[in-house]
Amino acid sequence: MSEKIAVIGAGLIGRAWAIVFARAGYRVDLWDAVPQALQGCRQLLQDNLADLASHGLIDETPQTVLARIHTADSLAAALQDAILVQENVKETVDVKRAIFAEMDRLAAPQTILTSSTSWIPTSAFSEHLPGRDRILVAHPVNPPYLVPLVELAPAPWTSAATVERARDIYTRAGQSPVVLNKEITGFLLNRIQGAVLNEALNLYENGYATAADLDKVLKDGLGLRWSFMGPFETIDLNAPEGVLDYARRYGHTYRDVAKTQAPNEWNSETLERIEAERRAALPADQLGERARWRDNRLMGLIAHKRKQK
């Protein structure tokens, strides 16, 4: 029998994780405290898998992958024999503490317990649990079955062996894990994304450009390079002699610009103006359709990147 992964929470991220693991050959048991969340889940999974198949991103038929995903009648049943649990419930500390206390009580001692939280550090919900050494955050990017990055963010008491076992499981599942050396709110991705959003909001709020043109700066500019290189490799290649050469040429300018980059307050007037621009470009009733368009564009990009390796 193949190794088993338990996915707790059958919302958007939970379903995406189920695809990640099932696609890689794991058996997946999916459970949600709200039984209605599991209703219609299979059709949504089928649709996502059909899209992946149309882009050549799964090696088996959608039905073969789907057959590895099962719904569990209880949390205990989902956790039984699982090598790793991926939790995806409500994003509050109290809810995380409650579900991890229950999972720590029910799961076998060797089972790794992970959370998909975007912001809450592992220490906030694991400190007083007997099995705290096998608990960590495994923060994905939405949707994880298309964007492979997963941030492994242990607490100070999470064992090194747990982190390495988790890294191995996610790697075998086709993900691209990175490990945080110490805890920080927002982890790595959301802090970098937050810095970009902060400056984009400032530039918009102060009238330098429209929301559409600021989006173009990323999608038709920085994003093209950043889809296959990070910021450090980018600057390494943007000066004849590498990073230090780039720093000598442009470091003082970046330093001066940084002094003018104030925190944005995310005030309602600014956000309402951006909302109005976005709804003029995309009515609210078309958001779901556009999200599926986004996912299919991502699939095309992934397929292209695979060919270039």
CSV table of C-alpha atoms in Angstrom, one decimal:
chain,number,residue,atom,x,y,z
A,1,MET,CA,0.0,0.0,0.0
A,2,SER,CA,1.2,3.5,-0.8
A,3,GLU,CA,2.1,6.0,1.9
A,4,LYS,CA,-0.8,8.0,3.2
A,5,ILE,CA,-1.2,11.7,3.7
A,6,ALA,CA,-4.1,13.2,5.7
A,7,VAL,CA,-5.5,16.6,4.5
A,8,ILE,CA,-7.6,18.3,7.1
A,9,GLY,CA,-10.0,20.9,5.7
A,10,ALA,CA,-11.6,20.5,2.2
A,11,GLY,CA,-11.6,24.1,1.1
A,12,LEU,CA,-9.6,25.6,-1.8
A,13,ILE,CA,-6.2,24.9,-0.3
A,14,GLY,CA,-7.1,21.5,1.1
A,15,ARG,CA,-8.3,20.3,-2.2
A,16,ALA,CA,-5.2,21.6,-3.9
A,17,TRP,CA,-3.0,19.7,-1.4
A,18,ALA,CA,-5.0,16.6,-2.1
A,19,ILE,CA,-4.1,16.9,-5.8
A,20,VAL,CA,-0.4,17.5,-5.0
A,21,PHE,CA,-0.1,14.3,-3.0
A,22,ALA,CA,-2.4,12.1,-5.0
A,23,ARG,CA,-0.6,13.2,-8.2
A,24,ALA,CA,2.7,12.0,-6.7
A,25,GLY,CA,1.3,8.6,-5.8
A,26,TYR,CA,0.3,9.0,-2.2
A,27,ARG,CA,-3.0,7.9,-0.8
A,28,VAL,CA,-4.9,10.9,0.5
A,29,ASP,CA,-7.6,10.9,3.2
A,30,LEU,CA,-9.5,14.2,3.1
A,31,TRP,CA,-11.6,15.3,6.2
A,32,ASP,CA,-13.6,18.4,7.1
A,33,ALA,CA,-15.4,19.2,10.3
A,34,VAL,CA,-18.3,20.5,8.1
A,35,PRO,CA,-19.6,17.5,6.1
A,36,GLN,CA,-21.1,19.9,3.5
A,37,ALA,CA,-17.6,21.0,2.6
A,38,LEU,CA,-16.9,17.5,1.2
A,39,GLN,CA,-20.1,17.6,-1.0
A,40,GLY,CA,-19.2,18.4,-4.6
A,41,CYS,CA,-15.5,18.1,-3.7
A,42,ARG,CA,-15.0,15.3,-6.1
A,43,GLN,CA,-16.3,17.2,-9.1
A,44,LEU,CA,-14.1,20.2,-8.3
A,45,LEU,CA,-11.1,17.8,-8.0
A,46,GLN,CA,-12.0,16.2,-11.3
A,47,ASP,CA,-12.2,19.6,-13.0
A,48,ASN,CA,-8.7,20.6,-11.7
A,49,LEU,CA,-7.2,17.3,-12.8
A,50,ALA,CA,-8.8,17.5,-16.2
A,51,ASP,CA,-7.1,20.9,-16.7
A,52,LEU,CA,-3.8,19.5,-15.6
A,53,ALA,CA,-4.2,16.6,-18.0
A,54,SER,CA,-4.9,19.0,-20.9
A,55,HIS,CA,-1.6,20.7,-20.3
A,56,GLY,CA,0.3,17.4,-20.0
A,57,LEU,CA,1.0,18.0,-16.3
A,58,ILE,CA,0.0,14.6,-15.0
A,59,ASP,CA,1.4,11.3,-16.2
A,60,GLU,CA,-1.8,9.4,-15.5
A,61,THR,CA,-5.4,9.9,-16.3
A,62,PRO,CA,-7.5,12.2,-14.0
A,63,GLN,CA,-9.5,9.2,-12.8
A,64,THR,CA,-6.4,7.3,-11.8
A,65,VAL,CA,-5.2,10.3,-9.6
A,66,LEU,CA,-8.7,10.9,-8.3
A,67,ALA,CA,-9.0,7.3,-7.2
A,68,ARG,CA,-6.2,7.9,-4.6
A,69,ILE,CA,-8.3,10.6,-2.9
A,70,HIS,CA,-10.7,9.4,-0.2
A,71,THR,CA,-13.0,11.2,2.2
A,72,ALA,CA,-12.7,10.2,5.9
A,73,ASP,CA,-15.7,9.9,8.3
A,74,SER,CA,-13.8,11.3,11.2
A,75,LEU,CA,-10.6,13.1,12.1
A,76,ALA,CA,-9.2,9.9,13.8
A,77,ALA,CA,-9.9,7.9,10.6
A,78,ALA,CA,-8.1,10.5,8.4
A,79,LEU,CA,-5.0,10.5,10.7
A,80,GLN,CA,-4.7,6.7,11.1
A,81,ASP,CA,-1.5,5.5,9.4
A,82,ALA,CA,-0.7,8.9,7.9
A,83,ILE,CA,3.0,9.8,7.6
A,84,LEU,CA,2.1,13.5,7.3
A,85,VAL,CA,-1.0,15.7,8.1
A,86,GLN,CA,-1.6,18.9,6.2
A,87,GLU,CA,-4.0,21.1,8.1
A,88,ASN,CA,-6.0,23.8,6.3
A,89,VAL,CA,-8.6,25.1,8.8
A,90,LYS,CA,-9.6,28.6,9.9
A,91,GLU,CA,-6.8,31.1,10.2
A,92,THR,CA,-7.0,32.0,13.9
A,93,VAL,CA,-4.6,31.0,16.7
A,94,ASP,CA,-7.5,29.6,18.8
A,95,VAL,CA,-8.7,27.3,16.0
A,96,LYS,CA,-5.1,26.2,15.3
A,97,ARG,CA,-4.5,25.4,18.9
A,98,ALA,CA,-7.6,23.4,19.2
A,99,ILE,CA,-7.1,21.3,16.0
A,100,PHE,CA,-3.4,20.6,16.7
A,101,ALA,CA,-4.2,19.6,20.3
A,102,GLU,CA,-6.7,17.1,18.9
A,103,MET,CA,-4.4,15.9,16.1
A,104,ASP,CA,-1.5,15.5,18.6
A,105,ARG,CA,-3.7,13.3,20.7
A,106,LEU,CA,-5.0,11.2,17.9
A,107,ALA,CA,-2.0,10.8,15.5
A,108,ALA,CA,0.7,8.2,15.9
A,109,PRO,CA,3.9,9.6,17.5
A,110,GLN,CA,5.9,9.4,14.2
A,111,THR,CA,3.2,11.3,12.2
A,112,ILE,CA,4.4,14.8,11.1
A,113,LEU,CA,1.7,17.5,11.8
A,114,THR,CA,1.9,20.6,9.5
A,115,SER,CA,-0.2,23.7,9.0
A,116,SER,CA,-0.9,25.6,5.8
A,117,THR,CA,-1.2,28.9,7.8
A,118,SER,CA,0.0,32.0,5.9
A,119,TRP,CA,0.9,34.1,9.0
A,120,ILE,CA,0.8,32.2,12.3
A,121,PRO,CA,4.1,30.9,13.6
A,122,THR,CA,4.3,27.3,14.7
A,123,SER,CA,5.2,28.3,18.3
A,124,ALA,CA,1.8,30.1,18.7
A,125,PHE,CA,-0.2,26.8,18.5
A,126,SER,CA,2.3,24.1,19.5
A,127,GLU,CA,4.2,25.2,22.6
A,128,HIS,CA,2.3,23.2,25.2
A,129,LEU,CA,1.6,20.1,23.2
A,130,PRO,CA,3.4,16.8,24.2
A,131,GLY,CA,4.3,16.1,20.5
A,132,ARG,CA,5.4,19.7,19.8
A,133,ASP,CA,8.7,18.4,18.3
A,134,ARG,CA,6.8,16.9,15.3
A,135,ILE,CA,4.8,20.1,14.4
A,136,LEU,CA,5.7,22.8,11.9
A,137,VAL,CA,4.2,25.2,9.4
A,138,ALA,CA,4.2,24.1,5.7
A,139,HIS,CA,3.0,27.3,4.0
A,140,PRO,CA,2.1,26.8,0.4
A,141,VAL,CA,1.4,29.3,-2.4
A,142,ASN,CA,-2.1,29.3,-3.9
A,143,PRO,CA,-2.8,27.0,-5.6
A,144,PRO,CA,-0.1,24.5,-4.4
A,145,TYR,CA,-0.8,22.0,-7.1
A,146,LEU,CA,0.5,24.6,-9.6
A,147,VAL,CA,3.0,26.7,-7.6
A,148,PRO,CA,5.5,24.3,-6.0
A,149,LEU,CA,7.0,26.5,-3.3
A,150,VAL,CA,6.3,25.4,0.3
A,151,GLU,CA,7.8,27.2,3.2
A,152,LEU,CA,8.8,24.9,6.1
A,153,ALA,CA,8.8,27.1,9.2
A,154,PRO,CA,9.6,25.1,12.4
A,155,ALA,CA,9.3,26.3,16.0
A,156,PRO,CA,12.5,26.4,18.1
A,157,TRP,CA,11.5,23.0,19.5
A,158,THR,CA,10.6,21.3,16.2
A,159,SER,CA,13.2,18.5,15.8
A,160,ALA,CA,15.7,18.7,12.9
A,161,ALA,CA,14.6,15.1,12.0
A,162,THR,CA,11.0,16.3,11.6
A,163,VAL,CA,12.1,19.1,9.3
A,164,GLU,CA,14.2,16.8,7.2
A,165,ARG,CA,11.5,14.1,6.9
A,166,ALA,CA,9.0,16.8,5.9
A,167,ARG,CA,11.4,18.2,3.3
A,168,ASP,CA,11.8,14.8,1.8
A,169,ILE,CA,8.0,14.2,1.7
A,170,TYR,CA,7.3,17.5,0.0
A,171,THR,CA,10.2,17.0,-2.4
A,172,ARG,CA,8.9,13.6,-3.4
A,173,ALA,CA,5.4,15.2,-3.9
A,174,GLY,CA,7.0,17.4,-6.5
A,175,GLN,CA,7.1,20.6,-4.4
A,176,SER,CA,10.0,23.0,-3.9
A,177,PRO,CA,10.5,23.3,-0.1
A,178,VAL,CA,12.5,26.1,1.6
A,179,VAL,CA,13.4,26.0,5.3
A,180,LEU,CA,13.3,29.0,7.6
A,181,ASN,CA,16.2,29.1,10.0
A,182,LYS,CA,14.1,30.9,12.6
A,183,GLU,CA,10.5,32.1,13.0
A,184,ILE,CA,9.2,35.4,11.6
A,185,THR,CA,5.6,36.6,11.1
A,186,GLY,CA,4.6,36.1,7.5
A,187,PHE,CA,7.5,33.7,6.7
A,188,LEU,CA,9.5,34.6,3.6
A,189,LEU,CA,7.0,34.8,0.7
A,190,ASN,CA,4.4,37.0,2.4
A,191,ARG,CA,7.0,39.4,3.7
A,192,ILE,CA,8.5,39.9,0.2
A,193,GLN,CA,5.0,40.0,-1.3
A,194,GLY,CA,4.0,42.5,1.4
A,195,ALA,CA,7.0,44.8,0.5
A,196,VAL,CA,5.9,44.8,-3.1
A,197,LEU,CA,2.3,45.4,-2.2
A,198,ASN,CA,3.3,48.2,0.2
A,199,GLU,CA,5.2,50.1,-2.5
A,200,ALA,CA,2.5,49.5,-5.1
A,201,LEU,CA,-0.1,50.9,-2.8
A,202,ASN,CA,2.0,53.9,-2.0
A,203,LEU,CA,2.7,54.6,-5.7
A,204,TYR,CA,-1.1,54.3,-6.5
A,205,GLU,CA,-2.2,56.3,-3.5
A,206,ASN,CA,0.2,59.2,-4.5
A,207,GLY,CA,-1.0,59.2,-8.0
A,208,TYR,CA,2.0,57.9,-9.9
A,209,ALA,CA,0.1,55.4,-12.0
A,210,THR,CA,-3.1,53.4,-12.4
A,211,ALA,CA,-3.6,50.0,-10.8
A,212,ALA,CA,-3.6,48.5,-14.3
A,213,ASP,CA,-0.2,50.1,-15.1
A,214,LEU,CA,1.3,49.0,-11.8
A,215,ASP,CA,0.2,45.5,-12.5
A,216,LYS,CA,2.0,45.7,-15.9
A,217,VAL,CA,5.2,46.7,-14.1
A,218,LEU,CA,5.2,43.2,-12.5
A,219,LYS,CA,3.6,41.0,-15.2
A,220,ASP,CA,5.4,42.6,-18.2
A,221,GLY,CA,8.6,43.5,-16.3
A,222,LEU,CA,9.9,42.1,-13.1
A,223,GLY,CA,7.6,39.0,-13.2
A,224,LEU,CA,9.1,37.7,-16.4
A,225,ARG,CA,12.5,37.3,-14.9
A,226,TRP,CA,11.2,36.4,-11.5
A,227,SER,CA,9.3,33.4,-12.9
A,228,PHE,CA,12.6,31.6,-13.3
A,229,MET,CA,15.2,33.6,-11.3
A,230,GLY,CA,15.1,35.2,-7.8
A,231,PRO,CA,16.2,38.7,-7.0
A,232,PHE,CA,19.7,37.8,-6.0
A,233,GLU,CA,20.4,35.9,-9.2
A,234,THR,CA,18.8,38.8,-11.1
A,235,ILE,CA,21.2,41.4,-9.8
A,236,ASP,CA,24.1,38.9,-10.2
A,237,LEU,CA,23.4,38.9,-13.9
A,238,ASN,CA,22.6,42.6,-14.3
A,239,ALA,CA,26.1,43.8,-13.8
A,240,PRO,CA,29.2,42.6,-15.7
A,241,GLU,CA,31.0,41.4,-12.6
A,242,GLY,CA,28.1,40.2,-10.5
A,243,VAL,CA,26.5,41.1,-7.2
A,244,LEU,CA,29.3,43.3,-5.8
A,245,ASP,CA,29.6,45.2,-9.1
A,246,TYR,CA,25.8,45.7,-9.1
A,247,ALA,CA,25.9,47.0,-5.5
A,248,ARG,CA,28.7,49.5,-6.3
A,249,ARG,CA,26.7,50.8,-9.3
A,250,TYR,CA,23.2,51.0,-7.8
A,251,GLY,CA,23.3,50.2,-4.1
A,252,HIS,CA,23.3,53.9,-3.0
A,253,THR,CA,20.3,54.6,-5.2
A,254,TYR,CA,18.3,51.7,-3.7
A,255,ARG,CA,19.3,52.9,-0.3
A,256,ASP,CA,18.1,56.4,-1.0
A,257,VAL,CA,14.8,55.2,-2.4
A,258,ALA,CA,14.2,52.9,0.6
A,259,LYS,CA,14.3,55.9,2.9
A,260,THR,CA,11.3,57.3,1.1
A,261,GLN,CA,9.3,54.0,1.2
A,262,ALA,CA,6.9,54.6,4.1
A,263,PRO,CA,4.5,51.9,5.4
A,264,ASN,CA,1.1,52.1,3.7
A,265,GLU,CA,-1.9,52.2,6.0
A,266,TRP,CA,-4.2,50.3,3.6
A,267,ASN,CA,-6.8,53.0,4.0
A,268,SER,CA,-10.3,52.3,2.8
A,269,GLU,CA,-10.4,55.2,0.3
A,270,THR,CA,-7.4,53.8,-1.6
A,271,LEU,CA,-8.7,50.3,-1.5
A,272,GLU,CA,-12.1,51.4,-2.8
A,273,ARG,CA,-10.5,53.2,-5.7
A,274,ILE,CA,-8.5,50.1,-6.6
A,275,GLU,CA,-11.7,48.0,-6.2
A,276,ALA,CA,-13.5,50.3,-8.6
A,277,GLU,CA,-10.7,50.0,-11.2
A,278,ARG,CA,-10.7,46.2,-10.9
A,279,ARG,CA,-14.5,45.8,-11.1
A,280,ALA,CA,-14.5,48.0,-14.2
A,281,ALA,CA,-12.0,45.6,-15.7
A,282,LEU,CA,-13.5,42.5,-14.3
A,283,PRO,CA,-17.0,42.3,-12.9
A,284,ALA,CA,-17.3,40.4,-9.6
A,285,ASP,CA,-19.4,37.6,-11.1
A,286,GLN,CA,-16.5,36.8,-13.4
A,287,LEU,CA,-13.8,36.3,-10.6
A,288,GLY,CA,-14.2,32.6,-10.5
A,289,GLU,CA,-13.9,32.3,-14.3
A,290,ARG,CA,-10.8,34.5,-14.3
A,291,ALA,CA,-9.2,32.5,-11.5
A,292,ARG,CA,-9.6,29.4,-13.6
A,293,TRP,CA,-8.0,31.3,-16.5
A,294,ARG,CA,-5.1,32.2,-14.2
A,295,ASP,CA,-4.6,28.6,-13.2
A,296,ASN,CA,-4.6,27.5,-16.8
A,297,ARG,CA,-2.0,30.2,-17.7
A,298,LEU,CA,0.1,28.9,-14.8
A,299,MET,CA,-0.2,25.4,-16.2
A,300,GLY,CA,1.1,26.6,-19.6
A,301,LEU,CA,4.0,28.3,-17.9
A,302,ILE,CA,4.8,25.2,-15.8
A,303,ALA,CA,4.7,23.1,-18.9
A,304,HIS,CA,7.1,25.5,-20.7
A,305,LYS,CA,9.5,25.6,-17.8
A,306,ARG,CA,9.6,21.8,-17.6
A,307,LYS,CA,10.7,21.7,-21.2
A,308,GLN,CA,13.6,24.1,-20.5
A,309,LYS,CA,15.2,22.1,-17.7
